[in-house]
Amino acid sequence: MSTSPVIMITGATSGFGEACARLFADKGWRLIITGRRQQRLDELQQALGGAEKTHTCCFDVSDRQAVEQAFSSLPRSFSQIDVLINNAGLALGLEPAHETRLDDWESMVDTNIKGLLYCTRSVLPNMVERKAGYIINIGSVAGNWPYPGGNVYCGTKAFVRQFSLAVRADLLGSNVRVTNIEPGNAETEFSLVRFKDDKSRADKVYEGTVALRAEDVANTVWWLVNTPEHVNVTTMELMPTHEANGPMSFHRE
Ligand code: NDP
Ligand code: 8X3
């Protein structure tokens, strides 16, 4: 039986998650890849060594029962998860708070917060019991730096940051590591999702600037996983060179 380590990546059907899947597969790891798009999961599984190397789980992370079912029905050879990347997430809309759709707010809370909680809670007992494991959460610069229209998206990523730190406090002595990676502007399907398939609006986010690539985040995850076991990077903000924080803004009459 293979003894290569197992990484579970939520939201592996595009962007950071897919780049992580490709990199870790290339390095000989076995993968559990998740997302809501079965066809993309199947194609990725085929590309990454088939069912022996890559297990697919098609579910919505915001569906608590579906998450519990996915974890409890993992094949035996994939049941011991060494690394969980809580990556599945999304932003919806960029409207000011008084104009936003409440449904969008709920979807972001359900996915970015509740989905991350369900997956974390499912994986932790086994890691604590084994006194080994690593949870890497994908937060965002948006959790640190608010911007107009970011409202609930920023709030969800601030939650991810503080939750990551607080879980570390619970896990002290367990050897289980937790890191929150906080990427800045990265060219993935993120903006297409945020602007609900308006491609020209999404493309403008990346026009005339150099964004992070999904592979940059995957390489960061790989580096983190390979730090010595006695080292825990708690938070890591990662911006494109072409991005920085702006000044405070003022309303003037
Ligand atoms: P993508 O849209 O390319 O990928 C998002 C992934 O999340 C997809 O695989 C999608 O799969 C999955 N996903 C979304 N909602 C759900 C859900 N309810 N249940 C299961 N899976 C879901 O975007 P990114 O790769 O850029 O985003 C990955 C993470 O990085 C997100 O948490 C995002 O907030 C964060 N981030 C992104 C930045 C950026 O600028 N791109 C910067 C900082 C952080 P499917 O649709 O198949 O369900
Ligand atoms: C995604 C980056 O700045 O669009 O988390 O919120 S940003």
Short mmCIF file of C-alpha atoms and ligand atoms in Angstrom, two decimals:
data_model
loop_
_atom_site.label_atom_id
_atom_site.label_comp_id
_atom_site.label_asym_id
_atom_site.label_seq_id
_atom_site.Cartn_x
_atom_site.Cartn_y
_atom_site.Cartn_z
CA MET A 1 0.00 0.00 0.00
CA SER A 2 1.19 3.50 -0.82
CA THR A 3 2.42 5.55 2.11
CA SER A 4 2.54 8.90 0.35
CA PRO A 5 0.88 11.66 2.36
CA VAL A 6 -2.70 12.79 1.70
CA ILE A 7 -3.76 16.38 1.10
CA MET A 8 -7.39 17.46 0.94
CA ILE A 9 -8.05 20.59 -1.09
CA THR A 10 -11.49 22.18 -1.02
CA GLY A 11 -12.38 24.11 -4.16
CA ALA A 12 -9.92 22.32 -6.44
CA THR A 13 -11.89 22.83 -9.65
CA SER A 14 -10.14 26.12 -10.50
CA GLY A 15 -7.72 28.79 -9.33
CA PHE A 16 -5.57 28.27 -6.22
CA GLY A 17 -7.11 24.90 -5.41
CA GLU A 18 -6.44 23.44 -8.85
CA ALA A 19 -2.88 24.81 -8.85
CA CYS A 20 -2.27 23.23 -5.43
CA ALA A 21 -3.68 19.92 -6.67
CA ARG A 22 -1.41 19.89 -9.70
CA LEU A 23 1.69 20.79 -7.66
CA PHE A 24 1.13 18.28 -4.86
CA ALA A 25 0.28 15.51 -7.36
CA ASP A 26 3.50 16.30 -9.18
CA LYS A 27 5.39 15.91 -5.88
CA GLY A 28 3.92 12.44 -5.34
CA TRP A 29 1.17 13.23 -2.82
CA ARG A 30 -2.25 11.61 -2.87
CA LEU A 31 -5.13 14.00 -3.17
CA ILE A 32 -8.72 14.49 -2.11
CA ILE A 33 -10.11 17.16 -4.39
CA THR A 34 -13.49 18.80 -3.84
CA GLY A 35 -15.81 21.26 -5.53
CA ARG A 36 -19.36 21.47 -6.84
CA ARG A 37 -18.49 20.79 -10.50
CA GLN A 38 -18.28 17.04 -10.94
CA GLN A 39 -17.05 17.18 -14.52
CA ARG A 40 -14.05 19.33 -13.62
CA LEU A 41 -13.25 17.02 -10.71
CA ASP A 42 -13.38 14.01 -13.04
CA GLU A 43 -11.10 15.69 -15.59
CA LEU A 44 -8.62 16.69 -12.90
CA GLN A 45 -8.67 13.19 -11.40
CA GLN A 46 -7.84 11.76 -14.83
CA ALA A 47 -4.99 14.26 -15.26
CA LEU A 48 -3.61 13.52 -11.77
CA GLY A 49 -3.13 9.78 -11.86
CA GLY A 50 -6.67 8.42 -11.64
CA ALA A 51 -8.62 7.08 -8.66
CA GLU A 52 -5.64 5.44 -6.96
CA LYS A 53 -3.86 8.78 -6.55
CA THR A 54 -6.79 11.18 -6.49
CA HIS A 55 -10.13 10.84 -4.76
CA THR A 56 -12.92 13.22 -5.77
CA CYS A 57 -15.73 14.50 -3.54
CA CYS A 58 -18.41 16.60 -5.17
CA PHE A 59 -20.24 18.67 -2.55
CA ASP A 60 -21.14 22.19 -1.50
CA VAL A 61 -19.04 23.14 1.54
CA SER A 62 -21.93 25.15 2.93
CA ASP A 63 -24.07 22.01 3.16
CA ARG A 64 -23.20 20.64 6.59
CA GLN A 65 -24.68 17.19 5.99
CA ALA A 66 -22.91 16.88 2.64
CA VAL A 67 -19.59 17.76 4.27
CA GLU A 68 -20.10 15.22 7.07
CA GLN A 69 -21.12 12.58 4.53
CA ALA A 70 -18.06 13.27 2.36
CA PHE A 71 -15.66 12.95 5.30
CA SER A 72 -17.33 9.86 6.76
CA SER A 73 -17.32 8.02 3.43
CA LEU A 74 -13.71 8.54 2.45
CA PRO A 75 -12.08 5.35 1.17
CA ARG A 76 -9.80 3.81 3.80
CA SER A 77 -6.62 4.70 1.90
CA PHE A 78 -7.61 8.39 1.93
CA SER A 79 -9.07 8.55 5.42
CA GLN A 80 -5.95 9.85 7.15
CA ILE A 81 -5.59 13.43 6.01
CA ASP A 82 -2.18 14.99 6.55
CA VAL A 83 -2.96 18.45 5.19
CA LEU A 84 -6.28 20.23 4.70
CA ILE A 85 -6.37 23.32 2.50
CA ASN A 86 -9.55 25.24 3.30
CA ASN A 87 -9.61 27.05 -0.02
CA ALA A 88 -13.22 26.92 -1.29
CA GLY A 89 -14.61 30.42 -1.18
CA LEU A 90 -16.02 33.30 -3.13
CA ALA A 91 -16.94 36.95 -3.29
CA LEU A 92 -20.30 37.99 -4.72
CA GLY A 93 -20.85 41.55 -5.87
CA LEU A 94 -19.13 44.83 -5.10
CA GLU A 95 -22.17 46.93 -4.21
CA PRO A 96 -22.20 49.23 -1.19
CA ALA A 97 -23.79 47.68 1.91
CA HIS A 98 -27.09 49.49 1.52
CA GLU A 99 -27.59 48.18 -2.02
CA THR A 100 -26.26 44.66 -1.82
CA ARG A 101 -28.33 41.50 -2.22
CA LEU A 102 -28.85 39.73 1.10
CA ASP A 103 -28.65 36.41 -0.75
CA ASP A 104 -25.09 37.27 -1.78
CA TRP A 105 -24.16 38.10 1.79
CA GLU A 106 -25.60 34.81 2.99
CA SER A 107 -23.78 32.80 0.33
CA MET A 108 -20.46 34.35 1.32
CA VAL A 109 -21.04 33.68 5.01
CA ASP A 110 -22.24 30.13 4.32
CA THR A 111 -19.28 29.30 2.06
CA ASN A 112 -16.33 31.27 3.43
CA ILE A 113 -17.19 30.87 7.10
CA LYS A 114 -19.54 27.94 7.67
CA GLY A 115 -18.01 25.75 4.95
CA LEU A 116 -14.55 26.30 6.40
CA LEU A 117 -15.86 25.47 9.88
CA TYR A 118 -17.54 22.23 8.78
CA CYS A 119 -14.38 20.98 7.04
CA THR A 120 -12.11 22.02 9.90
CA ARG A 121 -14.32 20.36 12.51
CA SER A 122 -14.49 17.17 10.45
CA VAL A 123 -10.75 16.80 10.01
CA LEU A 124 -9.45 17.93 13.41
CA PRO A 125 -10.26 14.99 15.74
CA ASN A 126 -8.15 12.57 13.71
CA MET A 127 -5.27 15.03 13.48
CA VAL A 128 -5.35 15.70 17.22
CA GLU A 129 -5.51 11.98 17.96
CA ARG A 130 -2.48 11.35 15.75
CA LYS A 131 -0.72 14.46 17.06
CA ALA A 132 0.07 15.41 13.48
CA GLY A 133 -1.48 17.41 10.70
CA TYR A 134 -1.64 20.80 9.07
CA ILE A 135 -4.59 23.05 8.26
CA ILE A 136 -3.96 25.85 5.80
CA ASN A 137 -6.75 28.36 5.46
CA ILE A 138 -7.02 30.68 2.49
CA GLY A 139 -7.91 34.05 3.92
CA SER A 140 -7.29 37.28 2.05
CA VAL A 141 -5.79 40.72 2.28
CA ALA A 142 -9.48 41.64 2.42
CA GLY A 143 -9.49 40.33 5.99
CA ASN A 144 -6.96 43.02 6.92
CA TRP A 145 -7.66 45.90 4.56
CA PRO A 146 -11.28 46.95 4.02
CA TYR A 147 -12.29 48.45 0.67
CA PRO A 148 -15.53 49.90 -0.72
CA GLY A 149 -17.91 47.12 -1.72
CA GLY A 150 -15.89 44.53 0.22
CA ASN A 151 -18.28 44.64 3.21
CA VAL A 152 -19.23 41.02 3.93
CA TYR A 153 -16.42 39.45 1.86
CA CYS A 154 -13.90 41.42 3.97
CA GLY A 155 -15.80 40.35 7.09
CA THR A 156 -15.67 36.67 6.20
CA LYS A 157 -11.92 36.80 5.62
CA ALA A 158 -11.37 38.67 8.90
CA PHE A 159 -13.25 35.79 10.51
CA VAL A 160 -10.91 33.30 8.82
CA ARG A 161 -7.92 35.16 10.19
CA GLN A 162 -9.12 35.29 13.79
CA PHE A 163 -10.53 31.76 13.72
CA SER A 164 -7.17 30.45 12.48
CA LEU A 165 -5.37 32.14 15.35
CA ALA A 166 -7.90 31.01 17.95
CA VAL A 167 -7.86 27.40 16.77
CA ARG A 168 -4.09 27.43 17.19
CA ALA A 169 -4.66 28.36 20.81
CA ASP A 170 -6.90 25.29 21.22
CA LEU A 171 -4.38 23.07 19.48
CA LEU A 172 -1.37 24.04 21.55
CA GLY A 173 0.43 20.82 22.47
CA SER A 174 -1.23 18.77 19.74
CA ASN A 175 1.49 19.31 17.11
CA VAL A 176 -1.25 20.25 14.62
CA ARG A 177 -0.27 23.35 12.67
CA VAL A 178 -2.54 26.10 11.35
CA THR A 179 -1.66 28.86 8.89
CA ASN A 180 -3.80 31.57 7.35
CA ILE A 181 -2.49 32.64 3.92
CA GLU A 182 -3.77 36.06 2.90
CA PRO A 183 -3.31 36.60 -0.82
CA GLY A 184 -3.89 39.87 -2.62
CA ASN A 185 -5.12 40.32 -6.18
CA ALA A 186 -4.77 37.03 -8.07
CA GLU A 187 -5.98 36.19 -11.56
CA THR A 188 -8.32 33.21 -11.28
CA GLU A 189 -12.06 32.73 -11.81
CA PHE A 190 -12.57 34.79 -8.63
CA SER A 191 -13.66 38.00 -10.42
CA LEU A 192 -15.81 36.14 -12.95
CA VAL A 193 -17.68 34.65 -9.98
CA ARG A 194 -17.81 37.98 -8.15
CA PHE A 195 -19.28 39.74 -11.20
CA LYS A 196 -21.60 36.84 -12.05
CA ASP A 197 -20.07 35.86 -15.38
CA ASP A 198 -19.60 39.45 -16.65
CA LYS A 199 -16.28 38.69 -18.32
CA SER A 200 -15.44 42.20 -19.46
CA ARG A 201 -15.90 43.52 -15.90
CA ALA A 202 -13.86 40.65 -14.50
CA ASP A 203 -11.04 41.19 -17.02
CA LYS A 204 -10.77 44.85 -16.01
CA VAL A 205 -9.65 43.79 -12.50
CA TYR A 206 -6.42 42.46 -14.02
CA GLU A 207 -5.97 45.01 -16.83
CA GLY A 208 -2.69 46.96 -16.79
CA THR A 209 -1.44 45.38 -13.57
CA VAL A 210 0.46 42.22 -12.73
CA ALA A 211 -1.64 40.03 -10.45
CA LEU A 212 -0.53 36.97 -8.49
CA ARG A 213 -0.87 33.68 -10.38
CA ALA A 214 -2.57 30.68 -8.83
CA GLU A 215 0.80 28.92 -8.97
CA ASP A 216 2.31 31.57 -6.67
CA VAL A 217 -0.15 30.56 -3.97
CA ALA A 218 0.43 26.85 -4.64
CA ASN A 219 4.20 27.36 -4.31
CA THR A 220 3.63 29.17 -1.02
CA VAL A 221 1.50 26.27 0.27
CA TRP A 222 4.23 23.82 -0.80
CA TRP A 223 6.87 25.87 1.02
CA LEU A 224 4.73 26.03 4.18
CA VAL A 225 4.08 22.29 4.20
CA ASN A 226 7.81 21.69 3.95
CA THR A 227 8.82 23.92 6.84
CA PRO A 228 10.15 21.90 9.81
CA GLU A 229 7.41 20.48 12.05
CA HIS A 230 8.45 22.69 14.97
CA VAL A 231 7.75 25.83 12.89
CA ASN A 232 4.24 27.29 12.57
CA VAL A 233 3.83 30.28 10.28
CA THR A 234 0.64 31.77 11.73
CA THR A 235 -0.30 34.27 9.04
CA MET A 236 1.23 35.08 5.71
CA GLU A 237 0.14 38.04 3.62
CA LEU A 238 1.10 37.72 -0.02
CA MET A 239 0.55 40.64 -2.39
CA PRO A 240 1.54 41.19 -5.99
CA THR A 241 4.45 43.64 -6.25
CA HIS A 242 1.98 45.86 -8.10
CA GLU A 243 -0.40 46.12 -5.12
CA ALA A 244 -0.15 48.16 -1.90
CA ASN A 245 -2.47 49.70 0.67
CA GLY A 246 -3.88 53.08 -0.19
CA PRO A 247 -4.24 56.11 2.05
CA MET A 248 -7.33 56.67 4.22
CA SER A 249 -10.10 58.31 2.21
CA PHE A 250 -12.08 61.42 3.14
CA HIS A 251 -15.42 62.76 2.11
CA ARG A 252 -15.25 66.49 1.38
CA GLU A 253 -18.07 68.85 0.50
P1 NDP B 1 -11.83 30.47 -8.06
O1 NDP B 1 -13.19 31.01 -8.31
O2 NDP B 1 -10.94 30.25 -9.25
O3 NDP B 1 -11.91 29.12 -7.23
C1 NDP B 1 -12.82 28.97 -6.16
C2 NDP B 1 -12.98 27.49 -5.83
O4 NDP B 1 -13.86 27.40 -4.71
C3 NDP B 1 -13.59 26.71 -6.98
O5 NDP B 1 -12.93 25.48 -7.08
C4 NDP B 1 -15.02 26.49 -6.53
O6 NDP B 1 -15.49 25.22 -6.98
C5 NDP B 1 -14.86 26.45 -4.99
N1 NDP B 1 -16.11 26.80 -4.32
C6 NDP B 1 -16.73 28.01 -4.29
N2 NDP B 1 -17.87 27.92 -3.59
C7 NDP B 1 -17.98 26.64 -3.17
C8 NDP B 1 -18.94 25.92 -2.41
N3 NDP B 1 -20.04 26.50 -1.90
N4 NDP B 1 -18.73 24.60 -2.17
C9 NDP B 1 -17.64 23.99 -2.67
N5 NDP B 1 -16.68 24.61 -3.38
C10 NDP B 1 -16.86 25.92 -3.64
O7 NDP B 1 -11.14 31.50 -7.05
P2 NDP B 1 -9.74 31.50 -6.30
O8 NDP B 1 -8.93 30.31 -6.64
O9 NDP B 1 -9.15 32.84 -6.50
O10 NDP B 1 -10.26 31.44 -4.80
C11 NDP B 1 -9.85 30.46 -3.87
C12 NDP B 1 -9.86 31.09 -2.48
O11 NDP B 1 -8.93 32.16 -2.45
C13 NDP B 1 -11.20 31.68 -2.06
O12 NDP B 1 -11.41 31.39 -0.71
C14 NDP B 1 -11.00 33.18 -2.26
O13 NDP B 1 -11.82 33.94 -1.42
C15 NDP B 1 -9.54 33.32 -1.90
N6 NDP B 1 -8.81 34.47 -2.41
C16 NDP B 1 -8.80 34.80 -3.73
C17 NDP B 1 -8.06 35.88 -4.17
C18 NDP B 1 -8.05 36.33 -5.60
O14 NDP B 1 -7.76 37.51 -5.87
N7 NDP B 1 -8.30 35.45 -6.56
C19 NDP B 1 -7.22 36.65 -3.24
C20 NDP B 1 -7.33 36.22 -1.88
C21 NDP B 1 -8.07 35.16 -1.49
P3 NDP B 1 -16.95 24.93 -7.60
O15 NDP B 1 -17.38 26.17 -8.31
O16 NDP B 1 -16.71 23.75 -8.50
O17 NDP B 1 -17.78 24.59 -6.42
C1 8X3 B 2 -9.52 38.62 -2.99
C2 8X3 B 2 -8.69 39.84 -3.05
O1 8X3 B 2 -8.75 42.37 -2.80
O2 8X3 B 2 -10.39 41.35 -4.27
O3 8X3 B 2 -9.60 38.13 -1.70
O4 8X3 B 2 -10.61 41.16 -1.90
S1 8X3 B 2 -9.67 41.24 -3.00
#
